[in-house]
Structure formats: structure tokens, C-alpha cells
mmCIF file of C-alpha atoms in Angstrom:
data_model
loop_
_atom_site.group_PDB
_atom_site.id
_atom_site.type_symbol
_atom_site.label_atom_id
_atom_site.label_comp_id
_atom_site.label_asym_id
_atom_site.label_seq_id
_atom_site.Cartn_x
_atom_site.Cartn_y
_atom_site.Cartn_z
ATOM 1 C CA MET S 1 -31.286 8.480 10.495
ATOM 2 C CA LYS S 2 -33.187 11.626 11.512
ATOM 3 C CA HIS S 3 -30.141 13.750 10.758
ATOM 4 C CA SER S 4 -27.086 13.419 8.589
ATOM 5 C CA ASP S 5 -24.349 13.523 11.241
ATOM 6 C CA TYR S 6 -23.957 17.313 11.094
ATOM 7 C CA PRO S 7 -21.755 17.563 7.972
ATOM 8 C CA LEU S 8 -21.906 21.386 7.921
ATOM 9 C CA SER S 9 -22.299 22.254 11.606
ATOM 10 C CA GLU S 10 -21.049 21.568 15.114
ATOM 11 C CA VAL S 11 -22.081 18.328 16.839
ATOM 12 C CA PRO S 12 -24.433 19.380 19.687
ATOM 13 C CA TRP S 13 -23.573 18.161 23.177
ATOM 14 C CA GLU S 14 -26.752 16.077 23.422
ATOM 15 C CA SER S 15 -25.455 13.940 20.503
ATOM 16 C CA ARG S 16 -22.036 13.273 22.026
ATOM 17 C CA LYS S 17 -20.771 9.721 22.719
ATOM 18 C CA GLY S 18 -18.861 8.038 25.522
ATOM 19 C CA LEU S 19 -15.377 6.525 25.627
ATOM 20 C CA LEU S 20 -16.392 3.007 24.536
ATOM 21 C CA SER S 21 -18.303 4.173 21.476
ATOM 22 C CA THR S 22 -15.637 6.649 20.362
ATOM 23 C CA SER S 23 -12.825 4.153 20.946
ATOM 24 C CA VAL S 24 -14.302 1.226 19.012
ATOM 25 C CA VAL S 25 -15.148 3.414 16.006
ATOM 26 C CA LEU S 26 -11.612 4.821 15.880
ATOM 27 C CA LEU S 27 -10.030 1.407 16.464
ATOM 28 C CA GLY S 28 -12.067 -0.040 13.617
ATOM 29 C CA PHE S 29 -10.684 2.716 11.405
ATOM 30 C CA THR S 30 -7.045 2.072 12.333
ATOM 31 C CA PHE S 31 -7.237 -1.695 11.803
ATOM 32 C CA PHE S 32 -5.949 -1.243 8.262
ATOM 33 C CA THR S 33 -4.216 -3.739 5.984
ATOM 34 C CA ALA S 34 -1.823 -1.174 4.464
ATOM 35 C CA THR S 35 -0.496 -0.428 7.963
ATOM 36 C CA MET S 36 0.550 -4.079 8.300
ATOM 37 C CA TRP S 37 2.421 -3.789 5.011
ATOM 38 C CA ALA S 38 4.261 -0.790 6.453
ATOM 39 C CA GLY S 39 5.209 -2.969 9.402
ATOM 40 C CA GLY S 40 6.384 -5.664 7.027
ATOM 41 C CA SER S 41 8.623 -3.178 5.189
ATOM 42 C CA ILE S 42 10.511 -2.336 8.390
ATOM 43 C CA GLY S 43 10.255 -5.745 10.056
ATOM 44 C CA THR S 44 13.283 -7.220 8.310
ATOM 45 C CA ALA S 45 15.490 -4.129 8.646
ATOM 46 C CA PHE S 46 16.165 -4.104 12.408
ATOM 47 C CA PRO S 47 16.937 -6.415 15.301
ATOM 48 C CA PHE S 48 13.715 -7.094 17.170
ATOM 49 C CA ASP S 49 14.440 -4.795 20.129
ATOM 50 C CA GLU S 50 15.291 -1.830 17.840
ATOM 51 C CA LEU S 51 12.219 -2.607 15.767
ATOM 52 C CA LEU S 52 10.002 -2.254 18.828
ATOM 53 C CA TRP S 53 11.576 1.122 19.657
ATOM 54 C CA ALA S 54 10.876 2.395 16.128
ATOM 55 C CA ILE S 55 7.264 1.236 16.401
ATOM 56 C CA VAL S 56 6.817 2.907 19.806
ATOM 57 C CA VAL S 57 8.326 6.229 18.691
ATOM 58 C CA GLY S 58 6.442 6.319 15.384
ATOM 59 C CA ASN S 59 3.071 5.546 16.912
ATOM 60 C CA LEU S 60 3.555 7.940 19.834
ATOM 61 C CA LEU S 61 4.212 10.755 17.368
ATOM 62 C CA LEU S 62 1.246 9.741 15.221
ATOM 63 C CA GLY S 63 -0.982 9.408 18.290
ATOM 64 C CA ALA S 64 0.088 12.802 19.637
ATOM 65 C CA TYR S 65 -0.690 14.479 16.301
ATOM 66 C CA ALA S 66 -4.122 12.868 15.956
ATOM 67 C CA SER S 67 -4.943 13.511 19.627
ATOM 68 C CA ALA S 68 -4.109 17.215 19.363
ATOM 69 C CA LEU S 69 -6.627 17.482 16.523
ATOM 70 C CA ALA S 70 -9.118 15.340 18.474
ATOM 71 C CA TYR S 71 -8.997 17.780 21.387
ATOM 72 C CA ILE S 72 -9.794 20.705 19.083
ATOM 73 C CA ALA S 73 -12.534 18.715 17.337
ATOM 74 C CA CYS S 74 -14.254 17.885 20.612
ATOM 75 C CA LYS S 75 -13.967 21.433 21.969
ATOM 76 C CA SER S 76 -15.374 22.938 18.789
ATOM 77 C CA GLY S 77 -17.678 20.134 17.603
ATOM 78 C CA LEU S 78 -16.169 20.554 14.130
ATOM 79 C CA ASN S 79 -14.287 18.157 11.865
ATOM 80 C CA SER S 80 -11.120 19.004 9.952
ATOM 81 C CA VAL S 81 -12.785 20.199 6.747
ATOM 82 C CA LEU S 82 -15.042 22.587 8.673
ATOM 83 C CA MET S 83 -12.034 23.867 10.606
ATOM 84 C CA GLY S 84 -10.483 24.404 7.196
ATOM 85 C CA ARG S 85 -12.936 27.246 6.616
ATOM 86 C CA PHE S 86 -11.370 29.144 9.511
ATOM 87 C CA CYS S 87 -7.820 28.191 8.430
ATOM 88 C CA PHE S 88 -8.079 28.824 4.681
ATOM 89 C CA GLY S 89 -11.290 30.823 4.129
ATOM 90 C CA GLU S 90 -14.606 29.956 2.483
ATOM 91 C CA LEU S 91 -13.111 29.304 -0.959
ATOM 92 C CA GLY S 92 -9.609 28.444 0.206
ATOM 93 C CA SER S 93 -10.978 25.543 2.274
ATOM 94 C CA LYS S 94 -11.934 23.760 -0.935
ATOM 95 C CA LEU S 95 -8.208 22.944 -1.262
ATOM 96 C CA SER S 96 -8.387 20.776 1.849
ATOM 97 C CA ASP S 97 -11.739 19.294 0.771
ATOM 98 C CA ILE S 98 -10.251 18.101 -2.528
ATOM 99 C CA LEU S 99 -6.983 16.916 -0.979
ATOM 100 C CA LEU S 100 -8.581 14.955 1.860
ATOM 101 C CA GLY S 101 -11.504 13.695 -0.208
ATOM 102 C CA PHE S 102 -9.310 12.430 -3.044
ATOM 103 C CA THR S 103 -7.050 10.439 -0.729
ATOM 104 C CA GLN S 104 -10.050 8.722 0.835
ATOM 105 C CA ILE S 105 -11.728 7.806 -2.452
ATOM 106 C CA GLY S 106 -8.390 6.412 -3.653
ATOM 107 C CA TRP S 107 -8.016 4.210 -0.588
ATOM 108 C CA TYR S 108 -11.648 3.125 -0.964
ATOM 109 C CA ALA S 109 -10.868 1.933 -4.495
ATOM 110 C CA TRP S 110 -7.819 0.090 -3.187
ATOM 111 C CA GLY S 111 -9.797 -1.645 -0.435
ATOM 112 C CA THR S 112 -12.615 -2.618 -2.789
ATOM 113 C CA ALA S 113 -10.179 -4.182 -5.234
ATOM 114 C CA THR S 114 -8.164 -5.849 -2.469
ATOM 115 C CA ILE S 115 -11.041 -7.787 -0.922
ATOM 116 C CA ALA S 116 -12.226 -9.058 -4.322
ATOM 117 C CA ILE S 117 -8.745 -10.149 -5.427
ATOM 118 C CA VAL S 118 -7.854 -11.802 -2.112
ATOM 119 C CA LEU S 119 -11.229 -13.541 -1.846
ATOM 120 C CA VAL S 120 -10.839 -15.035 -5.316
ATOM 121 C CA LYS S 121 -7.311 -16.194 -4.489
ATOM 122 C CA THR S 122 -8.299 -17.588 -1.097
ATOM 123 C CA THR S 123 -11.483 -19.428 -2.043
ATOM 124 C CA GLY S 124 -10.584 -20.578 -5.546
ATOM 125 C CA LEU S 125 -13.400 -18.655 -7.233
ATOM 126 C CA PRO S 126 -13.037 -18.134 -11.008
ATOM 127 C CA ALA S 127 -10.982 -15.105 -12.066
ATOM 128 C CA TRP S 128 -13.938 -13.529 -13.908
ATOM 129 C CA SER S 129 -15.757 -13.114 -10.579
ATOM 130 C CA GLU S 130 -13.343 -10.369 -9.449
ATOM 131 C CA THR S 131 -15.271 -7.600 -11.205
ATOM 132 C CA PRO S 132 -18.744 -8.571 -9.903
ATOM 133 C CA LEU S 133 -17.254 -8.877 -6.421
ATOM 134 C CA MET S 134 -15.740 -5.382 -6.685
ATOM 135 C CA VAL S 135 -19.129 -3.966 -7.658
ATOM 136 C CA PHE S 136 -20.873 -5.837 -4.837
ATOM 137 C CA PHE S 137 -18.402 -4.854 -2.109
ATOM 138 C CA GLY S 138 -18.006 -1.319 -3.438
ATOM 139 C CA ILE S 139 -21.685 -0.690 -2.732
ATOM 140 C CA ALA S 140 -22.086 -2.970 0.302
ATOM 141 C CA PHE S 141 -19.253 -1.413 2.301
ATOM 142 C CA CYS S 142 -20.817 2.044 2.161
ATOM 143 C CA LEU S 143 -24.087 0.983 3.820
ATOM 144 C CA THR S 144 -22.907 1.442 7.419
ATOM 145 C CA ALA S 145 -21.362 4.778 6.417
ATOM 146 C CA MET S 146 -24.683 5.880 4.935
ATOM 147 C CA ILE S 147 -26.340 5.240 8.298
ATOM 148 C CA GLY S 148 -23.664 7.442 9.853
ATOM 149 C CA TYR S 149 -21.869 7.344 13.180
ATOM 150 C CA ARG S 150 -24.440 4.900 14.578
ATOM 151 C CA GLY S 151 -23.757 2.422 11.767
ATOM 152 C CA LEU S 152 -20.005 2.641 12.268
ATOM 153 C CA ASP S 153 -20.502 2.148 16.010
ATOM 154 C CA TRP S 154 -22.660 -0.958 15.572
ATOM 155 C CA LEU S 155 -20.179 -2.606 13.243
ATOM 156 C CA SER S 156 -17.108 -1.702 15.306
ATOM 157 C CA ARG S 157 -18.552 -3.018 18.587
ATOM 158 C CA PHE S 158 -18.673 -6.465 16.996
ATOM 159 C CA ALA S 159 -15.720 -6.312 14.630
ATOM 160 C CA VAL S 160 -13.012 -4.790 16.854
ATOM 161 C CA PRO S 161 -13.137 -7.464 19.633
ATOM 162 C CA ALA S 162 -13.328 -10.216 17.002
ATOM 163 C CA MET S 163 -10.292 -8.886 15.122
ATOM 164 C CA LEU S 164 -8.323 -8.471 18.349
ATOM 165 C CA LEU S 165 -9.032 -12.100 19.221
ATOM 166 C CA PHE S 166 -7.993 -13.324 15.747
ATOM 167 C CA ILE S 167 -4.771 -11.297 15.858
ATOM 168 C CA LEU S 168 -3.830 -12.562 19.322
ATOM 169 C CA ILE S 169 -4.432 -16.173 18.231
ATOM 170 C CA SER S 170 -2.236 -15.607 15.193
ATOM 171 C CA LEU S 171 0.546 -13.869 17.167
ATOM 172 C CA TYR S 172 0.567 -16.634 19.792
ATOM 173 C CA THR S 173 0.829 -19.286 17.073
ATOM 174 C CA GLY S 174 3.553 -17.322 15.294
ATOM 175 C CA LEU S 175 5.541 -16.898 18.497
ATOM 176 C CA ALA S 176 5.574 -20.664 18.928
ATOM 177 C CA ASP S 177 6.640 -21.137 15.288
ATOM 178 C CA ALA S 178 9.463 -18.614 15.771
ATOM 179 C CA GLY S 179 10.859 -20.480 18.778
ATOM 180 C CA GLY S 180 9.589 -18.052 21.401
ATOM 181 C CA PHE S 181 11.036 -14.665 22.268
ATOM 182 C CA ALA S 182 14.536 -16.100 22.096
ATOM 183 C CA GLY S 183 13.927 -16.987 18.471
ATOM 184 C CA LEU S 184 12.652 -13.497 17.662
ATOM 185 C CA LEU S 185 15.593 -11.817 19.369
ATOM 186 C CA GLY S 186 17.919 -14.061 17.413
ATOM 187 C CA GLN S 187 16.589 -12.873 14.043
ATOM 188 C CA THR S 188 19.185 -10.982 11.981
ATOM 189 C CA PRO S 189 18.141 -8.085 9.682
ATOM 190 C CA SER S 190 18.113 -8.877 5.969
ATOM 191 C CA GLU S 191 17.368 -5.322 4.762
ATOM 192 C CA GLU S 192 18.757 -1.884 5.549
ATOM 193 C CA MET S 193 16.807 1.158 6.740
ATOM 194 C CA THR S 194 17.576 4.082 9.036
ATOM 195 C CA PHE S 195 15.659 4.567 12.272
ATOM 196 C CA ALA S 196 14.285 7.899 11.025
ATOM 197 C CA ALA S 197 13.091 6.290 7.794
ATOM 198 C CA ALA S 198 11.269 3.591 9.751
ATOM 199 C CA VAL S 199 9.510 6.176 11.925
ATOM 200 C CA THR S 200 8.552 8.109 8.774
ATOM 201 C CA VAL S 201 7.006 4.983 7.236
ATOM 202 C CA ILE S 202 4.966 4.326 10.386
ATOM 203 C CA ILE S 203 3.663 7.894 10.575
ATOM 204 C CA GLY S 204 3.168 8.390 6.852
ATOM 205 C CA THR S 205 1.013 5.330 6.290
ATOM 206 C CA PHE S 206 -1.893 6.596 8.393
ATOM 207 C CA VAL S 207 -1.304 10.312 8.976
ATOM 208 C CA SER S 208 -4.054 11.097 6.456
ATOM 209 C CA GLY S 209 -6.459 9.088 8.581
ATOM 210 C CA GLY S 210 -5.235 10.847 11.714
ATOM 211 C CA THR S 211 -6.035 14.205 10.152
ATOM 212 C CA GLN S 212 -9.595 13.122 9.361
ATOM 213 C CA ALA S 213 -10.285 11.160 12.542
ATOM 214 C CA THR S 214 -11.869 14.386 13.791
ATOM 215 C CA ASN S 215 -15.001 13.157 11.996
ATOM 216 C CA TRP S 216 -15.537 10.885 15.039
ATOM 217 C CA SER S 217 -13.566 12.516 17.852
ATOM 218 C CA ARG S 218 -15.877 15.545 17.514
ATOM 219 C CA PHE S 219 -18.648 13.237 18.800
ATOM 220 C CA ALA S 220 -16.803 12.640 22.105
ATOM 221 C CA LYS S 221 -18.487 13.770 25.330
ATOM 222 C CA SER S 222 -15.374 15.496 26.622
ATOM 223 C CA PRO S 223 -11.900 16.497 25.402
ATOM 224 C CA ALA S 224 -10.416 13.842 27.696
ATOM 225 C CA THR S 225 -12.607 11.186 26.050
ATOM 226 C CA ALA S 226 -11.536 12.382 22.599
ATOM 227 C CA VAL S 227 -7.825 12.313 23.472
ATOM 228 C CA ILE S 228 -7.894 8.917 25.221
ATOM 229 C CA ALA S 229 -9.909 7.268 22.436
ATOM 230 C CA THR S 230 -7.632 8.715 19.760
ATOM 231 C CA MET S 231 -4.445 7.661 21.564
ATOM 232 C CA LEU S 232 -5.850 4.139 21.946
ATOM 233 C CA ALA S 233 -6.602 3.990 18.232
ATOM 234 C CA PHE S 234 -3.546 5.675 16.739
ATOM 235 C CA CYS S 235 -0.941 4.566 19.255
ATOM 236 C CA VAL S 236 -2.121 1.170 20.536
ATOM 237 C CA GLY S 237 -4.376 0.054 17.669
ATOM 238 C CA ASN S 238 -2.196 1.302 14.847
ATOM 239 C CA GLY S 239 0.862 0.057 16.740
ATOM 240 C CA LEU S 240 -0.628 -3.430 16.915
ATOM 241 C CA MET S 241 -1.108 -3.383 13.137
ATOM 242 C CA VAL S 242 2.538 -2.407 12.603
ATOM 243 C CA VAL S 243 3.722 -5.075 15.053
ATOM 244 C CA THR S 244 1.582 -7.705 13.321
ATOM 245 C CA GLY S 245 3.008 -6.836 9.905
ATOM 246 C CA ALA S 246 6.587 -6.770 11.177
ATOM 247 C CA PHE S 247 6.107 -10.039 13.054
ATOM 248 C CA GLY S 248 4.640 -11.747 9.990
ATOM 249 C CA ALA S 249 7.512 -10.560 7.794
ATOM 250 C CA LEU S 250 10.052 -11.948 10.265
ATOM 251 C CA VAL S 251 8.428 -15.320 10.812
ATOM 252 C CA TYR S 252 6.437 -16.086 7.632
ATOM 253 C CA GLN S 253 7.759 -13.553 5.091
ATOM 254 C CA GLN S 254 4.161 -12.271 4.886
ATOM 255 C CA ALA S 255 3.035 -8.894 6.226
ATOM 256 C CA ASP S 256 -0.739 -9.148 5.839
ATOM 257 C CA ILE S 257 -2.631 -10.845 8.683
ATOM 258 C CA VAL S 258 -4.832 -12.758 6.218
ATOM 259 C CA ASP S 259 -1.800 -14.302 4.479
ATOM 260 C CA ILE S 260 -0.245 -15.046 7.859
ATOM 261 C CA MET S 261 -3.364 -16.834 9.103
ATOM 262 C CA LEU S 262 -3.592 -18.824 5.869
ATOM 263 C CA ALA S 263 0.019 -19.913 6.358
ATOM 264 C CA GLN S 264 -0.902 -20.973 9.897
ATOM 265 C CA GLY S 265 -3.859 -23.020 8.638
ATOM 266 C CA PHE S 266 -6.615 -20.745 10.011
ATOM 267 C CA VAL S 267 -8.588 -20.534 6.757
ATOM 268 C CA VAL S 268 -11.990 -19.664 8.246
ATOM 269 C CA LEU S 269 -10.512 -17.077 10.602
ATOM 270 C CA ALA S 270 -8.528 -15.615 7.717
ATOM 271 C CA VAL S 271 -11.664 -15.067 5.618
ATOM 272 C CA LEU S 272 -13.510 -13.526 8.584
ATOM 273 C CA MET S 273 -10.532 -11.305 9.307
ATOM 274 C CA LEU S 274 -10.437 -10.193 5.674
ATOM 275 C CA PHE S 275 -14.079 -9.098 5.751
ATOM 276 C CA LEU S 276 -13.926 -7.325 9.109
ATOM 277 C CA ASN S 277 -10.570 -5.659 8.498
ATOM 278 C CA ILE S 278 -11.551 -4.229 5.119
ATOM 279 C CA TRP S 279 -15.134 -3.340 6.054
ATOM 280 C CA THR S 280 -14.282 -1.369 9.200
ATOM 281 C CA THR S 281 -11.781 0.721 7.243
ATOM 282 C CA GLN S 282 -13.849 1.073 4.078
ATOM 283 C CA ASP S 283 -16.946 2.495 5.760
ATOM 284 C CA ASN S 284 -14.822 4.993 7.703
ATOM 285 C CA THR S 285 -12.942 5.946 4.542
ATOM 286 C CA ILE S 286 -16.058 6.629 2.478
ATOM 287 C CA TYR S 287 -17.577 8.509 5.433
ATOM 288 C CA ASN S 288 -14.491 10.770 5.358
ATOM 289 C CA PHE S 289 -15.003 11.356 1.649
ATOM 290 C CA ALA S 290 -18.655 12.229 2.182
ATOM 291 C CA VAL S 291 -17.847 14.784 4.878
ATOM 292 C CA ALA S 292 -15.231 16.458 2.663
ATOM 293 C CA GLY S 293 -17.620 16.351 -0.292
ATOM 294 C CA CYS S 294 -20.435 17.950 1.704
ATOM 295 C CA ASN S 295 -18.182 20.845 2.667
ATOM 296 C CA LEU S 296 -16.897 21.178 -0.902
ATOM 297 C CA VAL S 297 -20.332 21.696 -2.446
ATOM 298 C CA ARG S 298 -22.043 22.939 0.751
ATOM 299 C CA THR S 299 -24.724 20.266 0.919
ATOM 300 C CA ARG S 300 -26.228 18.431 3.901
ATOM 301 C CA HIS S 301 -27.120 15.371 1.774
ATOM 302 C CA ARG S 302 -24.299 13.282 3.245
ATOM 303 C CA ARG S 303 -25.827 9.917 2.362
ATOM 304 C CA LEU S 304 -26.168 10.870 -1.299
ATOM 305 C CA VAL S 305 -22.534 12.032 -1.379
ATOM 306 C CA THR S 306 -21.533 8.765 0.320
ATOM 307 C CA LEU S 307 -23.210 6.689 -2.383
ATOM 308 C CA LEU S 308 -21.694 8.828 -5.132
ATOM 309 C CA GLY S 309 -18.217 8.421 -3.619
ATOM 310 C CA ALA S 310 -18.662 4.654 -3.356
ATOM 311 C CA ALA S 311 -19.644 4.525 -7.018
ATOM 312 C CA ILE S 312 -16.538 6.490 -8.034
ATOM 313 C CA GLY S 313 -14.289 4.295 -5.885
ATOM 314 C CA THR S 314 -15.865 1.156 -7.334
ATOM 315 C CA LEU S 315 -15.262 2.364 -10.891
ATOM 316 C CA LEU S 316 -11.611 3.095 -10.053
ATOM 317 C CA ALA S 317 -11.318 -0.452 -8.703
ATOM 318 C CA VAL S 318 -13.043 -2.129 -11.647
ATOM 319 C CA PHE S 319 -10.894 -0.342 -14.221
ATOM 320 C CA GLY S 320 -7.667 -1.166 -12.369
ATOM 321 C CA MET S 321 -6.778 2.437 -11.598
ATOM 322 C CA TYR S 322 -6.208 1.675 -7.891
ATOM 323 C CA ASP S 323 -2.702 0.402 -8.670
ATOM 324 C CA MET S 324 -1.756 3.712 -10.281
ATOM 325 C CA LEU S 325 -3.238 5.706 -7.401
ATOM 326 C CA ILE S 326 -1.245 4.190 -4.541
ATOM 327 C CA PRO S 327 2.136 5.935 -5.127
ATOM 328 C CA PHE S 328 0.295 9.215 -5.598
ATOM 329 C CA LEU S 329 -1.710 8.689 -2.414
ATOM 330 C CA VAL S 330 1.459 7.972 -0.452
ATOM 331 C CA LEU S 331 2.974 11.163 -1.875
ATOM 332 C CA LEU S 332 -0.106 13.120 -0.827
ATOM 333 C CA GLY S 333 0.565 11.867 2.703
ATOM 334 C CA THR S 334 3.451 14.344 2.726
ATOM 335 C CA PHE S 335 1.109 17.260 2.071
ATOM 336 C CA ILE S 336 -1.639 16.386 4.562
ATOM 337 C CA PRO S 337 0.120 16.762 7.969
ATOM 338 C CA PRO S 338 0.830 20.503 7.427
ATOM 339 C CA PHE S 339 -2.931 20.976 7.204
ATOM 340 C CA GLY S 340 -3.202 19.625 10.753
ATOM 341 C CA GLY S 341 -0.434 21.995 11.839
ATOM 342 C CA VAL S 342 -2.346 24.973 10.433
ATOM 343 C CA ILE S 343 -5.514 23.860 12.270
ATOM 344 C CA MET S 344 -3.633 23.748 15.588
ATOM 345 C CA ALA S 345 -1.994 27.133 15.075
ATOM 346 C CA ASP S 346 -5.203 28.799 13.877
ATOM 347 C CA PHE S 347 -7.241 27.429 16.795
ATOM 348 C CA TRP S 348 -4.785 28.351 19.549
ATOM 349 C CA LEU S 349 -2.998 31.424 18.209
ATOM 350 C CA ARG S 350 -5.724 33.249 16.304
ATOM 351 C CA HIS S 351 -8.924 32.054 17.939
ATOM 352 C CA ARG S 352 -7.473 31.571 21.450
ATOM 353 C CA GLY S 353 -8.927 28.080 21.850
ATOM 354 C CA HIS S 354 -12.501 28.902 20.842
ATOM 355 C CA TYR S 355 -14.131 29.052 17.401
ATOM 356 C CA PRO S 356 -17.243 31.219 16.980
ATOM 357 C CA PRO S 357 -20.406 29.397 15.775
ATOM 358 C CA ILE S 358 -19.737 28.499 12.152
ATOM 359 C CA ALA S 359 -23.269 29.461 11.051
ATOM 360 C CA GLU S 360 -22.878 32.999 12.408
ATOM 361 C CA VAL S 361 -19.322 33.943 11.508
ATOM 362 C CA GLN S 362 -18.399 35.871 8.355
ATOM 363 C CA LEU S 363 -15.204 34.408 6.915
ATOM 364 C CA PRO S 364 -13.074 35.763 4.047
ATOM 365 C CA ASN S 365 -12.880 33.827 0.806
ATOM 366 C CA PHE S 366 -9.144 33.265 1.366
ATOM 367 C CA ASN S 367 -7.168 33.296 4.609
ATOM 368 C CA ARG S 368 -3.714 34.320 3.397
ATOM 369 C CA ILE S 369 -2.065 33.479 6.718
ATOM 370 C CA GLY S 370 -3.358 29.896 6.733
ATOM 371 C CA LEU S 371 -2.665 29.305 3.062
ATOM 372 C CA GLY S 372 0.857 30.730 3.399
ATOM 373 C CA ALA S 373 1.619 28.605 6.459
ATOM 374 C CA TYR S 374 0.320 25.522 4.665
ATOM 375 C CA ALA S 375 2.540 26.225 1.652
ATOM 376 C CA LEU S 376 5.587 26.617 3.916
ATOM 377 C CA GLY S 377 4.818 23.395 5.804
ATOM 378 C CA SER S 378 4.183 21.400 2.635
ATOM 379 C CA GLY S 379 7.405 22.621 1.019
ATOM 380 C CA ALA S 380 9.408 21.789 4.127
ATOM 381 C CA ALA S 381 7.855 18.306 4.333
ATOM 382 C CA TYR S 382 8.469 17.578 0.647
ATOM 383 C CA PHE S 383 12.152 18.528 0.770
ATOM 384 C CA SER S 384 12.916 17.261 4.286
ATOM 385 C CA PRO S 385 15.397 14.350 4.346
ATOM 386 C CA VAL S 386 14.108 13.135 7.734
ATOM 387 C CA LEU S 387 10.640 12.759 9.261
ATOM 388 C CA PRO S 388 8.728 14.777 6.600
ATOM 389 C CA PRO S 389 5.345 14.577 8.418
ATOM 390 C CA VAL S 390 6.808 15.917 11.676
ATOM 391 C CA VAL S 391 8.771 18.633 9.883
ATOM 392 C CA GLY S 392 5.690 19.630 7.885
ATOM 393 C CA VAL S 393 3.548 20.062 11.014
ATOM 394 C CA GLY S 394 6.265 21.977 12.868
ATOM 395 C CA VAL S 395 7.008 24.377 10.012
ATOM 396 C CA ALA S 396 3.290 24.978 9.391
ATOM 397 C CA VAL S 397 2.765 25.954 13.054
ATOM 398 C CA LEU S 398 5.865 28.155 13.121
ATOM 399 C CA GLY S 399 5.010 29.712 9.750
ATOM 400 C CA TYR S 400 1.488 30.513 10.915
ATOM 401 C CA ALA S 401 2.820 32.199 14.064
ATOM 402 C CA VAL S 402 5.301 34.325 12.101
ATOM 403 C CA LEU S 403 2.779 35.316 9.406
ATOM 404 C CA LEU S 404 0.123 36.129 12.000
ATOM 405 C CA ALA S 405 2.532 38.384 13.887
ATOM 406 C CA SER S 406 3.631 40.054 10.642
ATOM 407 C CA PHE S 407 0.054 40.706 9.507
ATOM 408 C CA ASP S 408 -0.894 42.050 12.946
ATOM 409 C CA LYS S 409 2.055 44.463 12.907
ATOM 410 C CA ALA S 410 1.151 45.595 9.405
ATOM 411 C CA ALA S 411 -2.470 46.192 10.459
ATOM 412 C CA VAL S 412 -1.355 48.232 13.506
ATOM 413 C CA ALA S 413 1.005 50.317 11.372
ATOM 414 C CA GLN S 414 -1.714 50.939 8.781
ATOM 415 C CA ALA S 415 -4.171 52.011 11.506
ATOM 416 C CA ALA S 416 -1.564 54.369 12.958
ATOM 417 C CA ARG S 417 -1.031 56.000 9.568
ATOM 418 C CA ARG S 418 -4.771 56.519 9.145
ATOM 419 C CA THR S 419 -5.178 58.139 12.570
ATOM 420 C CA GLY S 420 -1.970 60.156 12.143
#
């Protein structure tokens, strides 16, 4: 804990991590209960073979998006909120800090409430114990995040293999209960949903996390390490969560792995899975909040911001506000992908694949090109009838390119008038 994980600067090369470390941290982040619920929502809407295609397409798109940002993060050593200074300007970047930070504190409140409620239901504890449990877990889950990357790494090295083993045991048992692959293929859809809508659900559930996964991919030793680790997490890991939720909805009418394992009689494994699944997402989530908060107020006291964020999330959980936040957080998922599109365009088109040192560069308060491109991408995503996240990223990139060219032409014309 000699440093605070470089919240306001590039990660130096001597602090970079290998493929195993980067992969387990990112996998721990993507093992998320809400992703299983997304899988459950599409699991009963398609024949099994079409369902698998939707899961593959959705997670490939999500993985490609997160990996493109991971490459930039590793090359620059910066996370998304620091890149936001280049994209939006010194003051304009506070928009992304608030947007990304708020989504993470909201999900932290949801996770804190979820583990307390499920634990009371599972173990038969008295109902009054929910609030004390929320307070306990709200503070406890932030401890590994306060340590920093090393704390997340330690936890994930143990938790990720354990969760993979529990999930495989559950899927094997469920396959037998379903009558094998023949039984799964024989399932008939009971709901209706378009293929595009299913892909949108898969992407939208965790695209906010994909945008902020740069907090860890910037620690990778090489761009190849960053891309491989991110694809493993957001394509394979996230895909496994969607498959698990869809499978549970088909066989047990339950999307969450804990409920599935309880239905299968694995009570002890279910409780362990609950702890590990929530903890590995919660500490990553509050770490994301702390990084955004540090950039917002320009402080290096990341651990203090982490504790403050955990306290806010715990209060939201205790007072029941997490239920009201969820629809709003899902809506915000529409407005986050364009931010990633602006980062890509700004890095490649304006800075030609290389940011100057952030401590030495003089940035404007507002970058009108980045802010304009973000507004175009967000509007397109909000009104798009199909694949809003993909449309938002594409329009943001295209809008940035057009605005950059327009501003460059205007600057050349103005210079010509002055010299003429």
C-alpha cells in the first residue's frame, strides 16, 4: 500500500502485471449476478440453438468494445476517466466522472442489499437482521478495493477458480435434470423477443463495466495481454454468466446461480457462491467509483474516496433506494457506450495512437469536439430501435471524425485569412 494505484497518472511499466493476474481480476469483475438475470430474460424466448447464437454475438460485440478500450488503456497507462480529460477537457471530463461514478455506486448499493436479503432468505435469519448485514457487508466488501489492485488480485485468484468449479457442477447437474442435450434442444420458447433485442440485453447489462475495465487493463504488461485478458473476461466469462442464467431459466425457472444451486440441493455451495460472486463484483465496483471520484475532485486519496463511496452505497441499500435506482442505471447504460466511442476516436484520430504525459499537457476546460460527438452518440443510442449500445459507439466515432475535420478546416481557413 505504498501508493494508491495511480488514480491521477499513468501506470508505470515497472508496476505492470502479467496475463494471469489481469485475467483473474477481470473475470472476477464479470462474474455478476445481474448478468445471469439478463440470461434468464432471454433464455425462454428462443430455441436453444438460436439462444446460443444470440449469446455468442452479444458477447463478441461486448468483448470487442471492451478490448478496444483495453488496448488504449495499456498503451497509455490511463483509465477511462483520465482519458476523459483528453476527450472532454479538464472541466468537461467531470461529466464522465459523475456518469460513471454514479452507476457504480448504484450497483454497489444493489449488491450490498442483495447479499443481505438472499442470506436472510437462505439461512432463515430473522428479518430484522437485514439492515445490520447491509451495514456489515457494505463496509467489508470495500476492504480489498481499499488495498487496491493487489487486493483484487488476491481475492480473484481464489474466488474465480472456485466459482468456475461451482458453476460447472451446477450445469452438469442441470443437464442431467433436463434430460441431456436432447432435452434442452426439445425446449419450446414460452416468451417472445427479437434476436436484436436479445443481443442488446446481453451488451447493455455490462457495457458500463466494459467501459471502466480500463482501471485494470491499464496494468497489463503489453497490449496483447490487455486484449486477451479482456476478451476472456467479457466474452468467455460474461458469456458463461449469460449461459448460466438462460440455462437456469429453461430448466429450473430460476436465473440466479444461487437459486439454481439451492434447487439442486447444494446449500453450502450456494452460500459460498453467493459470497464470492457478490464480493468479487462489489470490490471492483467500488474501486471504479473511487477512481472516478479521484478524478472528479483531483485527489490522490483513493482509499478515502473508496470508503466514502462504500458508505454512500450502504446508506442507499439500508434506506431501500437500490430498487428505485435499477431502472435508472439500466437507462444510463444507453449513455455510457458513446463515451467509449469518443475515447477511441480521440486516441486514434486526434492523438494518432499516443497521448502526451498527462502531468505535462495543457488541456482546455472543454473539448467541444468530444462533447459534441458524445451528444450525437448518446442521442442516436437513445432513439435507436435496434442495438442502442452499438449504434451509440458507431455514431460517436463517426461524429468525432466529422467534427474534427470541420474544426480543422475552420482553423486552416481562419489562419489563411490572418496571413492574407
